[in-house]
Short mmCIF file of C-alpha atoms in Angstrom, two decimals:
data_model
loop_
_atom_site.label_atom_id
_atom_site.label_comp_id
_atom_site.label_asym_id
_atom_site.label_seq_id
_atom_site.Cartn_x
_atom_site.Cartn_y
_atom_site.Cartn_z
CA MET A 1 -2.13 9.32 9.77
CA LYS A 2 -1.79 10.68 6.27
CA GLU A 3 -4.35 9.57 3.71
CA ILE A 4 -4.43 9.56 -0.07
CA THR A 5 -7.29 8.70 -2.40
CA ALA A 6 -7.17 5.97 -5.03
CA LYS A 7 -7.75 8.66 -7.66
CA GLU A 8 -4.70 10.63 -6.44
CA VAL A 9 -2.56 7.49 -6.64
CA GLU A 10 -3.87 6.72 -10.12
CA GLN A 11 -3.16 10.29 -11.29
CA ALA A 12 0.39 10.13 -9.91
CA ILE A 13 1.01 6.90 -11.84
CA MET A 14 -0.50 8.38 -15.02
CA GLN A 15 1.88 11.35 -14.68
CA GLY A 16 4.85 9.00 -14.71
CA GLU A 17 5.49 8.81 -10.98
CA THR A 18 6.28 5.43 -9.45
CA PRO A 19 4.98 5.55 -5.88
CA ASN A 20 6.06 2.83 -3.45
CA LEU A 21 2.82 0.91 -2.99
CA ILE A 22 2.56 -1.85 -0.41
CA ASP A 23 -0.45 -4.18 -0.70
CA VAL A 24 -1.19 -5.80 2.68
CA ARG A 25 -3.95 -8.12 1.45
CA GLU A 26 -3.65 -11.90 1.55
CA VAL A 27 -2.10 -13.86 -1.33
CA ASP A 28 -5.44 -15.01 -2.76
CA GLU A 29 -6.80 -11.43 -2.76
CA VAL A 30 -3.74 -10.06 -4.57
CA ALA A 31 -4.03 -12.88 -7.13
CA THR A 32 -7.51 -11.63 -8.11
CA GLY A 33 -6.06 -8.27 -9.14
CA HIS A 34 -3.53 -5.72 -7.95
CA ILE A 35 -2.01 -2.40 -8.95
CA PRO A 36 0.96 -3.02 -11.27
CA GLY A 37 4.35 -2.73 -9.58
CA ILE A 38 3.01 -3.09 -6.07
CA ILE A 39 5.04 -4.62 -3.23
CA HIS A 40 3.05 -7.43 -1.62
CA ILE A 41 3.48 -7.90 2.13
CA PRO A 42 0.47 -9.50 3.88
CA LEU A 43 -0.44 -7.60 7.05
CA GLY A 44 0.40 -10.59 9.23
CA LEU A 45 3.97 -10.60 7.91
CA LEU A 46 4.55 -6.85 7.91
CA GLU A 47 6.48 -6.67 11.17
CA PHE A 48 8.78 -9.46 9.94
CA ARG A 49 9.47 -7.66 6.64
CA VAL A 50 10.11 -4.14 7.97
CA GLN A 51 13.86 -4.57 7.42
CA ASP A 52 13.14 -4.91 3.67
CA LEU A 53 11.78 -1.34 3.55
CA ASN A 54 13.69 1.94 3.33
CA LYS A 55 12.84 4.61 5.92
CA ASP A 56 14.04 7.27 3.48
CA GLU A 57 11.26 6.38 1.01
CA PRO A 58 7.57 7.28 1.35
CA TYR A 59 5.08 4.40 1.08
CA ILE A 60 1.39 4.17 0.24
CA ILE A 61 -0.39 1.27 1.93
CA VAL A 62 -3.23 -0.53 0.10
CA CYS A 63 -5.75 -3.22 1.07
CA ARG A 64 -9.28 -4.16 -0.01
CA SER A 65 -11.23 -1.38 1.72
CA GLY A 66 -8.76 0.69 3.74
CA ALA A 67 -9.05 -0.92 7.17
CA ARG A 68 -6.04 -3.26 7.09
CA SER A 69 -3.95 -0.63 5.32
CA SER A 70 -4.83 1.80 8.12
CA ARG A 71 -3.52 -0.69 10.67
CA ALA A 72 -0.40 -1.31 8.58
CA ALA A 73 0.20 2.43 8.28
CA GLU A 74 -0.02 2.75 12.07
CA ILE A 75 2.54 -0.04 12.50
CA LEU A 76 4.97 1.51 10.02
CA GLU A 77 4.49 5.04 11.36
CA GLY A 78 5.32 3.70 14.81
CA LYS A 79 8.60 2.43 13.38
CA GLY A 80 9.49 5.79 11.85
CA PHE A 81 8.31 5.31 8.26
CA ASN A 82 6.66 7.97 6.09
CA VAL A 83 3.39 6.31 5.06
CA SER A 84 -0.04 7.19 3.71
CA ASN A 85 -3.16 5.05 3.76
CA MET A 86 -5.02 4.71 0.45
CA VAL A 87 -8.58 5.33 1.61
CA GLY A 88 -11.19 3.02 0.13
CA GLY A 89 -8.56 0.49 -0.88
CA MET A 90 -8.92 -1.59 -4.02
CA LEU A 91 -12.70 -1.15 -3.86
CA SER A 92 -12.07 2.49 -4.85
CA TRP A 93 -9.35 1.74 -7.42
CA GLU A 94 -10.38 2.48 -11.02
CA GLY A 95 -6.92 2.28 -12.60
CA GLU A 96 -5.04 -0.56 -14.26
CA VAL A 97 -5.06 -3.93 -12.54
CA GLN A 98 -2.83 -6.93 -13.16
#
């Protein structure tokens, strides 16, 4: 599984890139703060929402600490998606939060 650090994601955003970020935390967790522009799909609903995603696009998966996003990345990789897990999750995020 590919991994990316929170700092690398933040730098990409600061350089004008718009990575496809999927936050797999629960609704109440996302409400406390999330990376602007993120796609929210709780882990429990991911398999039901796969059809909403584009296999031609790379995705970065985010959660609180990196564990759920690792599981989500495994699920999506198994379905043929190009995904990276943001290690450390939101606990490592130092960038802008909405």
